[in-house]
Short mmCIF file of C-alpha atoms in Angstrom, two decimals:
data_model
loop_
_atom_site.label_atom_id
_atom_site.label_comp_id
_atom_site.label_asym_id
_atom_site.label_seq_id
_atom_site.Cartn_x
_atom_site.Cartn_y
_atom_site.Cartn_z
CA MET C 126 -29.65 -12.63 -18.68
CA ASP C 127 -31.52 -10.18 -20.56
CA VAL C 128 -30.24 -6.64 -19.56
CA ALA C 129 -32.82 -5.04 -21.88
CA ILE C 130 -35.76 -6.74 -20.35
CA ILE C 131 -34.49 -5.96 -16.70
CA ASP C 132 -34.22 -2.15 -17.77
CA TYR C 133 -37.75 -2.41 -19.10
CA TYR C 134 -38.90 -3.84 -15.69
CA ALA C 135 -37.40 -1.30 -13.87
CA ASN C 136 -38.72 1.64 -16.02
CA HIS C 137 -42.34 0.54 -16.50
CA GLY C 138 -43.34 -1.02 -13.12
CA THR C 139 -46.24 0.28 -11.00
CA SER C 140 -45.66 -1.56 -7.81
CA PHE C 141 -44.85 -0.14 -4.35
CA LEU C 142 -41.31 -1.19 -4.91
CA HIS C 143 -41.01 0.70 -8.12
CA LYS C 144 -42.36 3.94 -6.42
CA ALA C 145 -40.09 3.63 -3.42
CA LYS C 146 -36.79 5.82 -3.75
CA ALA C 147 -33.71 4.17 -4.81
CA LEU C 148 -31.95 4.86 -1.44
CA TRP C 149 -34.52 3.10 0.74
CA LYS C 150 -34.65 0.14 -1.55
CA ILE C 151 -30.73 -0.08 -1.44
CA MET C 152 -31.12 0.03 2.32
CA PHE C 153 -33.76 -2.79 2.14
CA SER C 154 -31.43 -4.78 0.06
CA ALA C 155 -28.49 -4.35 2.39
CA LEU C 156 -30.73 -5.43 5.39
CA VAL C 157 -31.80 -8.64 3.65
CA ILE C 158 -28.19 -9.13 2.64
CA ALA C 159 -26.98 -8.69 6.15
CA SER C 160 -29.63 -11.07 7.18
CA ILE C 161 -28.46 -13.87 4.73
CA ILE C 162 -24.74 -13.42 5.71
CA LEU C 163 -25.61 -13.61 9.53
CA THR C 164 -27.83 -16.73 9.46
CA ASN C 165 -26.58 -20.15 8.52
CA GLU C 166 -29.74 -22.00 9.38
CA PHE C 167 -31.66 -23.62 6.51
CA TYR C 168 -35.10 -22.85 7.59
CA MET C 169 -34.35 -19.07 8.16
CA LEU C 170 -32.59 -18.89 4.79
CA ALA C 171 -35.53 -20.73 3.32
CA GLY C 172 -38.02 -18.28 5.07
CA ILE C 173 -36.27 -15.29 3.47
CA TYR C 174 -36.22 -16.93 0.06
CA ILE C 175 -39.95 -17.69 0.29
CA ALA C 176 -40.43 -14.00 1.46
CA LEU C 177 -38.47 -12.59 -1.14
CA VAL C 178 -40.61 -14.54 -3.89
CA THR C 179 -43.55 -13.18 -2.21
CA ILE C 180 -42.16 -9.52 -2.62
CA ALA C 181 -41.51 -10.64 -6.33
CA ILE C 182 -45.15 -11.27 -6.58
CA TRP C 183 -45.90 -7.63 -5.24
CA THR C 184 -43.90 -6.09 -7.97
CA LYS C 185 -46.34 -7.17 -10.52
CA LEU C 186 -43.62 -8.33 -12.85
CA PRO C 187 -43.40 -11.86 -14.25
CA VAL C 188 -42.30 -13.87 -11.13
CA SER C 189 -41.02 -16.96 -13.04
CA ARG C 190 -38.75 -14.62 -15.19
CA ILE C 191 -37.43 -12.78 -12.09
CA ILE C 192 -36.64 -16.27 -10.27
CA THR C 193 -34.90 -17.73 -13.29
CA ILE C 194 -32.89 -14.44 -13.59
CA ALA C 195 -31.63 -14.99 -9.95
CA ALA C 196 -31.18 -18.55 -10.23
CA TYR C 197 -28.06 -18.41 -12.32
CA PRO C 198 -25.59 -18.28 -9.25
CA ALA C 199 -27.26 -21.60 -8.01
CA ILE C 200 -25.05 -23.48 -10.86
CA PHE C 201 -21.91 -22.21 -9.18
CA ALA C 202 -23.25 -22.39 -5.67
CA LEU C 203 -24.00 -26.09 -6.30
CA ILE C 204 -20.64 -26.77 -7.71
CA PHE C 205 -19.11 -25.09 -4.45
CA ALA C 206 -21.51 -26.94 -2.04
CA PHE C 207 -20.45 -30.25 -3.51
CA LEU C 208 -16.58 -29.22 -3.43
CA VAL C 209 -17.16 -28.62 0.61
CA TRP C 210 -19.43 -31.69 0.81
CA ASN C 211 -19.39 -33.29 4.23
CA GLY C 212 -22.26 -35.78 3.90
CA SER C 213 -25.09 -33.12 4.83
CA TRP C 214 -27.74 -32.28 2.45
CA VAL C 215 -28.83 -29.49 4.60
CA LYS C 216 -25.29 -27.89 4.30
CA VAL C 217 -25.64 -27.99 0.45
CA GLY C 218 -29.08 -26.38 0.92
CA VAL C 219 -27.70 -23.65 3.05
CA VAL C 220 -24.98 -22.73 0.31
CA VAL C 221 -27.59 -22.97 -2.39
CA LEU C 222 -30.31 -20.98 -0.57
CA LYS C 223 -27.55 -18.38 0.47
CA ALA C 224 -26.71 -17.90 -3.39
CA LEU C 225 -30.23 -17.78 -4.42
CA ALA C 226 -31.64 -15.58 -1.71
CA ALA C 227 -28.68 -12.87 -2.14
CA ALA C 228 -29.18 -12.81 -5.85
CA LEU C 229 -32.94 -12.54 -5.72
CA THR C 230 -32.63 -9.48 -3.41
CA MET C 231 -30.07 -7.76 -6.10
CA VAL C 232 -32.50 -8.70 -8.75
CA LEU C 233 -35.41 -7.34 -7.08
CA LEU C 234 -33.41 -3.95 -6.51
CA ILE C 235 -32.61 -3.90 -10.30
CA VAL C 236 -36.12 -4.96 -11.67
CA THR C 237 -37.61 -2.22 -9.59
CA THR C 238 -35.02 0.44 -9.90
CA PRO C 239 -33.51 2.20 -13.06
CA TYR C 240 -29.68 2.03 -13.01
CA PRO C 241 -29.01 5.66 -13.09
CA ASP C 242 -31.18 5.91 -9.75
CA VAL C 243 -28.79 3.27 -8.26
CA PHE C 244 -25.77 4.96 -9.25
CA ASN C 245 -26.86 8.33 -8.07
CA VAL C 246 -27.10 6.89 -4.44
CA LEU C 247 -23.78 5.41 -4.89
CA ARG C 248 -22.17 8.43 -6.52
CA PRO C 249 -21.20 10.26 -3.35
CA PHE C 250 -19.14 7.35 -2.32
CA LEU C 251 -17.41 6.75 -5.51
CA PRO C 252 -14.59 8.51 -7.03
CA ARG C 253 -15.73 10.37 -10.37
CA VAL C 254 -14.08 8.23 -12.91
CA ILE C 255 -15.84 5.13 -11.53
CA ALA C 256 -19.25 6.85 -11.36
CA GLU C 257 -19.00 8.09 -14.73
CA GLY C 258 -17.70 4.80 -15.88
CA LEU C 259 -20.71 3.08 -14.48
CA LEU C 260 -22.97 5.41 -16.54
CA VAL C 261 -21.08 4.85 -19.70
CA THR C 262 -20.94 1.20 -18.87
CA TYR C 263 -24.67 1.10 -18.46
CA ARG C 264 -25.36 2.93 -21.79
CA SER C 265 -22.84 1.08 -23.56
CA VAL C 266 -24.36 -2.43 -22.74
CA PHE C 267 -27.49 -1.33 -24.68
CA ILE C 268 -25.40 -0.20 -27.68
CA LEU C 269 -23.78 -3.58 -27.58
CA LEU C 270 -26.87 -5.62 -27.29
CA GLU C 271 -28.18 -4.01 -30.30
CA LEU C 272 -25.00 -4.37 -32.13
CA THR C 273 -24.54 -8.02 -30.94
CA ASP C 274 -28.14 -8.61 -32.28
CA GLU C 275 -27.39 -7.33 -35.83
CA LEU C 276 -24.20 -9.02 -35.67
CA MET C 277 -25.43 -12.66 -35.02
CA LYS C 278 -28.16 -12.28 -37.82
CA GLY C 279 -25.26 -11.18 -40.11
CA LEU C 280 -22.99 -14.08 -39.19
CA LYS C 281 -26.05 -16.54 -39.46
CA VAL C 282 -27.24 -15.08 -42.81
CA ARG C 283 -23.71 -15.19 -44.31
CA GLY C 284 -22.83 -18.71 -43.11
CA GLY C 285 -20.31 -17.31 -40.52
CA LEU C 286 -21.71 -19.78 -37.96
CA THR C 287 -22.10 -23.27 -39.26
CA ARG C 288 -22.34 -26.84 -37.74
CA ARG C 289 -19.21 -28.76 -36.95
CA LYS C 290 -16.79 -25.80 -38.28
CA TYR C 291 -15.73 -25.11 -34.84
CA LEU C 292 -12.44 -23.28 -35.36
CA ARG C 293 -14.00 -21.19 -38.14
CA ASN C 294 -16.94 -20.52 -35.92
CA ILE C 295 -14.75 -19.33 -33.03
CA LYS C 296 -12.57 -17.20 -35.49
CA ASN C 297 -15.88 -15.56 -36.93
CA PHE C 298 -17.39 -15.11 -33.66
CA SER C 299 -14.11 -13.58 -32.13
CA SER C 300 -13.74 -11.28 -34.96
CA GLY C 301 -17.46 -10.40 -34.46
CA ILE C 302 -16.61 -9.31 -30.77
CA GLY C 303 -13.73 -7.45 -32.19
CA LEU C 304 -15.93 -5.69 -34.44
CA LEU C 305 -18.44 -4.74 -31.60
CA LEU C 306 -15.58 -3.43 -29.55
CA VAL C 307 -14.36 -1.02 -32.30
CA LYS C 308 -18.09 -0.14 -33.19
CA GLY C 309 -19.12 0.09 -29.81
CA PHE C 310 -16.20 2.41 -28.89
CA ASP C 311 -17.03 4.78 -31.87
CA TYR C 312 -20.60 4.91 -30.73
CA SER C 313 -19.53 5.17 -26.97
CA GLU C 314 -17.23 8.19 -27.73
CA LYS C 315 -19.93 10.10 -29.75
CA PHE C 316 -22.22 9.42 -26.78
CA TYR C 317 -19.90 10.73 -24.26
CA GLY C 318 -19.04 13.68 -26.38
CA MET C 319 -22.82 14.61 -26.86
CA MET C 320 -23.25 14.19 -23.19
CA ASN C 321 -20.51 16.97 -22.58
CA ILE C 322 -22.00 19.37 -25.17
CA ARG C 323 -25.47 18.94 -23.87
CA GLY C 324 -24.14 20.08 -20.52
CA TYR C 325 -23.52 16.96 -18.61
CA GLY C 326 -21.69 18.22 -15.41
CA GLU C 327 -20.34 15.15 -13.39
CA ARG C 328 -23.94 14.37 -12.05
CA ILE C 329 -26.63 12.06 -13.18
CA ALA C 330 -29.91 13.27 -13.03
CA ALA C 331 -32.44 11.14 -10.74
CA LYS C 332 -36.12 11.28 -10.30
CA ASP C 333 -35.96 12.36 -6.64
CA THR C 334 -32.85 12.48 -4.36
CA LYS C 335 -34.34 13.94 -1.19
CA MET C 336 -34.24 12.38 1.89
CA SER C 337 -37.86 12.50 2.33
CA ILE C 338 -39.65 9.34 2.94
CA ASN C 339 -43.13 8.25 1.53
CA ARG C 340 -45.36 5.23 2.55
CA ASN C 341 -43.95 3.02 -0.31
CA ASP C 342 -40.23 3.94 1.27
CA LEU C 343 -41.45 3.00 4.53
CA LEU C 344 -42.92 -0.29 3.49
CA ALA C 345 -39.81 -1.13 1.85
CA ILE C 346 -37.45 -0.57 4.67
CA LEU C 347 -39.95 -2.06 7.29
CA ILE C 348 -39.95 -5.25 5.54
CA GLY C 349 -36.08 -5.13 5.52
CA LEU C 350 -35.99 -4.31 9.11
CA LEU C 351 -38.54 -7.16 10.03
CA ILE C 352 -36.42 -9.73 8.19
CA PHE C 353 -33.11 -8.29 9.72
CA ALA C 354 -34.94 -8.23 13.28
CA ILE C 355 -35.97 -11.74 13.09
CA VAL C 356 -32.51 -13.02 11.74
CA ILE C 357 -30.70 -11.10 14.51
CA THR C 358 -32.81 -12.44 17.22
CA THR C 359 -31.96 -16.09 16.36
CA VAL C 360 -28.44 -15.18 15.92
CA ILE C 361 -28.34 -13.69 19.56
CA ASP C 362 -30.32 -16.11 20.99
CA LYS C 363 -30.26 -19.56 19.42
CA ARG C 364 -33.59 -20.94 21.60
CA PHE C 365 -35.40 -18.78 19.12
CA LEU C 366 -34.52 -21.27 16.19
CA GLU C 367 -37.11 -23.40 17.58
CA PHE C 368 -39.57 -20.98 15.95
CA SER C 369 -37.83 -21.07 12.63
CA ILE C 370 -40.34 -23.72 11.16
CA TYR C 371 -43.25 -21.18 11.90
CA ILE C 372 -41.32 -18.46 10.14
CA VAL C 373 -41.02 -20.66 6.90
CA ALA C 374 -44.71 -21.52 7.35
CA CYS C 375 -45.87 -17.80 7.48
CA SER C 376 -43.70 -16.96 4.59
CA ILE C 377 -45.38 -19.98 2.57
CA LEU C 378 -48.78 -18.72 3.93
CA ALA C 379 -47.82 -14.97 2.62
CA LEU C 380 -46.75 -16.51 -0.61
CA VAL C 381 -50.07 -18.47 -1.29
CA ALA C 382 -52.11 -15.57 -0.09
CA SER C 383 -50.17 -13.14 -2.50
CA ALA C 384 -50.08 -15.65 -5.47
CA ILE C 385 -54.02 -16.04 -5.03
CA TYR C 386 -54.54 -12.46 -4.66
CA LYS C 387 -52.51 -11.77 -7.79
CA GLN C 388 -54.50 -14.58 -9.70
CA PHE C 389 -57.74 -13.63 -8.88
CA VAL C 390 -58.09 -10.11 -7.84
CA SER C 391 -55.72 -8.07 -9.79
CA MET E 278 -13.02 -17.16 -15.91
CA SER E 279 -11.47 -16.83 -12.33
CA HIS E 280 -14.39 -15.31 -10.85
CA LEU E 281 -15.35 -16.25 -7.21
CA HIS E 282 -18.96 -17.32 -7.70
CA ILE E 283 -19.34 -17.93 -3.98
CA PRO E 284 -22.36 -16.39 -2.38
CA ASP E 285 -22.46 -13.83 0.31
CA GLY E 286 -22.00 -15.09 3.82
CA ILE E 287 -19.71 -18.12 2.86
CA LEU E 288 -16.35 -16.70 3.13
CA PRO E 289 -14.98 -15.48 6.51
CA GLY E 290 -15.23 -11.59 7.26
CA TRP E 291 -11.56 -11.02 7.30
CA LEU E 292 -11.10 -12.10 3.83
CA ILE E 293 -13.84 -10.32 2.37
CA MET E 294 -12.52 -7.08 4.13
CA SER E 295 -9.12 -7.77 2.94
CA GLY E 296 -10.45 -8.05 -0.55
CA TRP E 297 -12.31 -4.69 -0.38
CA LEU E 298 -9.38 -2.96 1.25
CA LEU E 299 -6.92 -4.29 -1.26
CA THR E 300 -9.43 -3.34 -4.02
CA ALA E 301 -9.63 0.18 -2.54
CA LEU E 302 -5.88 0.79 -2.32
CA ILE E 303 -5.34 -0.48 -5.91
CA LEU E 304 -8.17 1.54 -7.14
CA ALA E 305 -6.74 4.64 -5.50
CA PHE E 306 -3.46 3.95 -7.04
CA SER E 307 -4.85 3.14 -10.49
CA ILE E 308 -6.86 6.59 -10.33
CA TYR E 309 -3.77 8.48 -9.03
CA ARG E 310 -1.59 7.05 -11.83
CA THR E 311 -4.40 7.75 -14.51
CA LYS E 312 -4.96 11.17 -13.54
CA SER E 313 -1.77 12.34 -15.14
CA THR E 314 -2.96 10.93 -18.62
CA GLU E 315 -6.22 11.69 -20.31
CA LEU E 316 -8.40 10.21 -17.92
CA LYS E 317 -11.53 11.76 -19.55
CA ARG E 318 -10.84 10.39 -22.97
CA LYS E 319 -10.62 6.86 -21.58
CA ILE E 320 -14.17 6.76 -20.20
CA PRO E 321 -15.90 5.80 -23.18
CA LEU E 322 -13.13 3.02 -23.71
CA ILE E 323 -13.84 1.95 -20.17
CA GLY E 324 -17.58 1.81 -20.64
CA ILE E 325 -17.40 -0.13 -23.98
CA ILE E 326 -14.94 -2.68 -22.47
CA SER E 327 -16.66 -3.23 -19.31
CA ALA E 328 -19.90 -3.46 -21.25
CA LEU E 329 -18.22 -6.05 -23.52
CA MET E 330 -17.12 -7.87 -20.38
CA ILE E 331 -20.62 -7.72 -18.96
CA VAL E 332 -22.16 -9.22 -22.06
CA CYS E 333 -19.61 -12.17 -22.26
CA MET E 334 -19.50 -12.70 -18.77
CA THR E 335 -23.37 -13.45 -18.69
CA ILE E 336 -23.23 -16.11 -21.30
CA PRO E 337 -22.31 -19.33 -19.32
CA ILE E 338 -21.05 -22.29 -21.29
CA VAL E 339 -23.00 -24.56 -19.16
CA PRO E 340 -21.51 -28.03 -19.53
CA ILE E 341 -18.24 -26.62 -17.84
CA ALA E 342 -20.07 -23.85 -16.01
CA TYR E 343 -17.54 -21.32 -17.71
CA HIS E 344 -17.85 -17.89 -19.01
CA ILE E 345 -15.34 -15.96 -20.84
CA ASN E 346 -14.13 -12.84 -18.97
CA LEU E 347 -12.10 -10.72 -21.69
CA SER E 348 -10.10 -9.28 -18.85
CA VAL E 349 -6.82 -9.87 -20.48
CA ILE E 350 -8.16 -7.80 -23.44
CA ALA E 351 -9.11 -5.12 -21.07
CA GLY E 352 -5.64 -5.17 -19.94
CA ILE E 353 -4.10 -5.21 -23.25
CA ILE E 354 -6.30 -2.29 -24.55
CA LEU E 355 -6.82 -0.27 -21.33
CA GLY E 356 -3.42 -0.93 -19.65
CA PRO E 357 -3.62 -2.59 -16.14
CA ALA E 358 -4.45 0.58 -14.19
CA VAL E 359 -7.39 1.43 -16.14
CA ALA E 360 -8.48 -2.01 -16.50
CA PHE E 361 -8.56 -2.56 -12.85
CA ILE E 362 -11.23 0.42 -12.65
CA SER E 363 -13.11 -1.28 -15.56
CA ILE E 364 -12.97 -4.82 -13.95
CA PHE E 365 -14.20 -3.12 -10.46
CA ILE E 366 -17.36 -1.51 -12.47
CA VAL E 367 -18.08 -4.83 -14.27
CA ASP E 368 -17.88 -6.64 -10.95
CA LEU E 369 -20.05 -4.12 -9.15
CA ILE E 370 -22.59 -4.25 -12.05
CA ILE E 371 -22.93 -8.03 -12.29
CA ALA E 372 -23.04 -8.48 -8.50
CA MET E 373 -26.20 -6.30 -8.96
CA PHE E 374 -27.49 -8.98 -11.30
CA GLY E 375 -26.86 -11.53 -8.48
CA HIS E 376 -23.74 -13.07 -10.30
CA GLY E 377 -21.62 -13.64 -7.39
CA GLY E 378 -22.14 -12.11 -4.01
CA ILE E 379 -22.09 -8.47 -3.52
CA THR E 380 -19.57 -8.75 -0.64
CA VAL E 381 -17.20 -10.76 -2.79
CA VAL E 382 -16.86 -7.75 -5.20
CA GLY E 383 -13.62 -6.79 -3.56
CA LEU E 384 -12.08 -10.28 -3.90
CA ASN E 385 -13.20 -10.70 -7.23
CA THR E 386 -11.78 -7.38 -8.46
CA VAL E 387 -8.52 -8.41 -7.16
CA VAL E 388 -8.64 -11.90 -8.78
CA VAL E 389 -9.75 -10.56 -12.13
CA GLY E 390 -7.69 -7.46 -11.90
CA ALA E 391 -4.61 -9.84 -11.41
CA GLU E 392 -5.57 -11.56 -14.85
CA ALA E 393 -5.67 -8.08 -16.52
CA PHE E 394 -2.39 -6.92 -14.96
CA ILE E 395 -0.57 -10.35 -15.64
CA GLY E 396 -1.96 -10.50 -19.20
CA PHE E 397 -1.06 -6.98 -20.11
CA TYR E 398 2.69 -7.61 -19.07
CA LEU E 399 3.01 -11.02 -20.46
CA PHE E 400 1.37 -9.60 -23.84
CA GLN E 401 4.09 -6.82 -23.91
CA LEU E 402 6.66 -9.44 -23.11
CA PHE E 403 5.88 -11.75 -25.77
CA MET E 404 5.55 -8.96 -28.21
CA ILE E 405 9.30 -8.31 -27.75
CA ILE E 406 10.35 -12.16 -27.65
CA ILE E 407 8.04 -13.33 -30.50
CA GLY E 408 7.68 -10.22 -32.27
CA ARG E 409 4.87 -7.83 -33.32
CA ASP E 410 3.93 -10.14 -36.45
CA SER E 411 2.89 -12.73 -34.01
CA ILE E 412 0.11 -10.73 -32.00
CA MET E 413 -2.08 -13.60 -32.07
CA TRP E 414 0.39 -15.94 -30.29
CA SER E 415 1.45 -13.04 -27.94
CA SER E 416 -2.31 -12.26 -26.96
CA GLY E 417 -3.55 -16.11 -26.84
CA LEU E 418 -0.32 -17.26 -24.74
CA ALA E 419 -0.77 -14.21 -22.47
CA ALA E 420 -4.58 -14.83 -21.77
CA VAL E 421 -3.91 -18.78 -21.23
CA ILE E 422 -1.14 -17.97 -18.62
CA ALA E 423 -2.88 -15.05 -16.85
CA LEU E 424 -6.07 -17.52 -16.49
CA ILE E 425 -3.91 -20.09 -15.24
CA ILE E 426 -2.32 -17.81 -12.46
CA SER E 427 -5.43 -15.96 -11.49
CA THR E 428 -7.09 -19.53 -11.11
CA SER E 429 -4.30 -20.38 -8.80
CA ILE E 430 -4.85 -17.21 -7.02
CA LEU E 431 -8.83 -18.14 -6.72
CA VAL E 432 -7.82 -21.62 -5.53
CA GLY E 433 -5.42 -19.68 -2.80
CA VAL E 434 -8.37 -17.35 -1.76
CA VAL E 435 -10.78 -20.48 -1.11
CA TYR E 436 -7.93 -22.23 0.67
CA MET E 437 -7.42 -19.19 2.81
CA SER E 438 -11.10 -18.98 3.61
CA GLN E 439 -10.68 -22.21 6.01
CA VAL E 440 -7.89 -20.76 7.92
CA ASN E 441 -9.96 -18.37 9.52
CA PRO E 442 -8.17 -16.81 12.59
CA GLU E 443 -11.49 -16.98 14.44
CA ILE E 444 -11.48 -20.71 13.89
CA VAL E 445 -7.94 -21.19 14.79
CA ILE E 446 -8.52 -19.55 18.07
CA GLY E 447 -11.46 -22.51 18.66
CA ILE E 448 -8.76 -25.29 18.16
CA GLU E 449 -8.46 -27.20 21.02
CA GLY E 450 -5.38 -29.71 22.00
CA ASP E 451 -4.22 -31.69 19.03
CA ASN E 452 -7.39 -32.55 17.38
CA PRO E 453 -7.74 -29.91 14.65
CA THR E 454 -11.43 -31.01 13.71
CA GLU E 455 -12.70 -29.95 17.26
CA VAL E 456 -13.42 -26.47 16.45
CA THR E 457 -15.89 -24.00 17.56
CA ASN E 458 -17.91 -21.75 15.18
CA GLU E 459 -17.30 -18.44 16.79
CA GLY E 460 -16.94 -16.59 13.56
CA ASN E 461 -20.52 -17.55 12.15
CA ILE E 462 -18.97 -19.45 9.32
CA PRO E 463 -20.93 -22.62 7.79
CA ASP E 464 -19.91 -25.91 9.33
CA GLN E 465 -18.66 -27.29 6.22
CA LEU E 466 -15.97 -24.45 6.10
CA ILE E 467 -14.94 -25.41 9.77
CA LYS E 468 -14.65 -28.92 8.85
CA GLY E 469 -12.24 -27.68 6.19
CA ILE E 470 -12.46 -27.81 2.20
CA ASN E 471 -10.73 -30.43 0.57
CA ILE E 472 -8.34 -28.32 -1.26
CA LYS E 473 -6.99 -30.92 -3.42
CA SER E 474 -10.32 -32.02 -4.64
CA PHE E 475 -11.51 -28.44 -5.09
CA ALA E 476 -8.22 -27.44 -6.87
CA LYS E 477 -8.58 -30.64 -9.17
CA THR E 478 -12.23 -29.98 -10.23
CA ILE E 479 -11.63 -26.42 -10.86
CA LEU E 480 -8.65 -27.00 -13.15
CA ILE E 481 -10.71 -29.71 -15.09
CA LEU E 482 -13.50 -27.51 -15.46
CA LEU E 483 -11.67 -24.45 -16.52
CA GLY E 484 -8.84 -26.21 -18.70
CA ILE E 485 -10.85 -26.24 -21.64
CA GLY E 486 -12.21 -22.89 -21.00
CA TRP E 487 -8.81 -21.30 -20.73
CA LEU E 488 -7.90 -22.65 -24.10
CA LEU E 489 -11.25 -21.17 -25.68
CA GLU E 490 -10.54 -17.78 -24.10
CA GLY E 491 -7.12 -17.82 -25.21
CA ILE E 492 -8.25 -18.56 -28.88
CA ILE E 493 -10.88 -16.05 -28.68
CA THR E 494 -8.51 -13.54 -27.11
CA ALA E 495 -5.98 -14.13 -30.04
CA PHE E 496 -8.65 -13.58 -32.76
CA ILE E 497 -10.15 -10.57 -31.11
CA ILE E 498 -6.72 -8.82 -30.67
CA LYS E 499 -5.74 -9.72 -34.36
CA TYR E 500 -8.93 -8.22 -35.56
CA VAL E 501 -8.57 -4.74 -33.38
CA SER E 502 -4.93 -4.72 -34.46
CA ARG E 503 -5.85 -4.61 -38.18
CA VAL E 504 -8.96 -2.33 -37.96
CA ARG E 505 -7.97 0.10 -35.03
CA PRO E 506 -4.34 -0.48 -34.18
CA ASP E 507 -4.36 2.90 -32.21
CA LEU E 508 -6.33 1.17 -29.54
CA LEU E 509 -3.82 -1.57 -28.84
CA PHE E 510 -0.60 0.61 -29.08
CA PRO E 511 -1.24 3.99 -27.64
CA GLN E 512 0.71 5.42 -24.47
CA ARG E 513 -0.68 3.36 -21.70
CA THR E 514 -0.95 3.92 -17.91
#
């Protein structure tokens, strides 16, 4: 998982989701996650996943990269699915699709929203130490990534990581992490000190925290509501599940149309 | 790694809510306890330890589906109360990357937090028993034992997920397999997880990982004790 790439995507995108406010995107994510939790139907989950891939196309970001980032939990979901194996491949599919769709929902949120904006929405619900901790952690991840890059180069150049010397490699690697910890702590302490000197007052500055709603926000929330409404309908009245195959077909159509549009028009 | 990499919507609601409630209570207690000490001074340390955990957690050792947590290191350096805050931050951020479900953050924090808590106290105990000269053994052993216990908690959580009260209500007569799905739980959970095979698989997969994490923890603590002993032996919460 490349945190730096995700941060770049979040800050440099131009899609409607990038332009929508963090609050509404979080609500969109909450609605989709609630839909994923509520349904246990393979076709419904497949429909949601395909719809999310379609939205990923609309973000104008590298779709394969986003899908790959969001595919990581599938490894663990597969292990879990086979541990609870009851002879049904559909059930394995349900567990894996739940993991993939939920992960893609969260990844769509973070590749289109800078972290400080997400934290700013969460801030009123969190104690100060956690809110500040989130911000400092976010900043520290980038400090560490830079230091890790330098460290790995240094270790390789000086022969710290060599073939078949497993124990020595582990020792050097661990010492490297220790070094990262110490260096990172020094950097982080300086960063926090500077933040306070420059007038940091327990609040992260975000682009726009108003409750106003523009068409991008509206589109995001409408998509979330549409997915939720379809799922809740099938949960309340199981007869509607007969139409789930059509929902998948519609999702596929939207996906193909979006892919063609992206390929030839934009 | 004793993380629950279970997607959203698999575990029953009561278990997820219990996890969140327990996490909220422990967090409130941790913050209350930490207020008396220099909380502000600890924020950069929370940030860097959390960031280090995130970086390490996102590097999977693919053949055994394992990733190191460094939660015991968090416990040793930050103390159990502050480490719990740090672990909550880590779980919240990695859930945003889709690394485990967002609804499972509460349970994950409890399980990984237990690792930090046990690791911290075991480290203290081993330092007294073995002596301060054997800091590597103390930290390594503390890490391995803490991981074994936290993994047992994980297996327990998964086991509990099949005794959903809503499912128990649906049991008819003497046949425990005839249950109704009133709790919107996937059918495979209603039929029950084979807890023995689950525990066996988990223990085999994670056994190598525990050893690896124990060794890595030992070397990291040894390094930090040489370079910045003040990070390891200040007054902790």
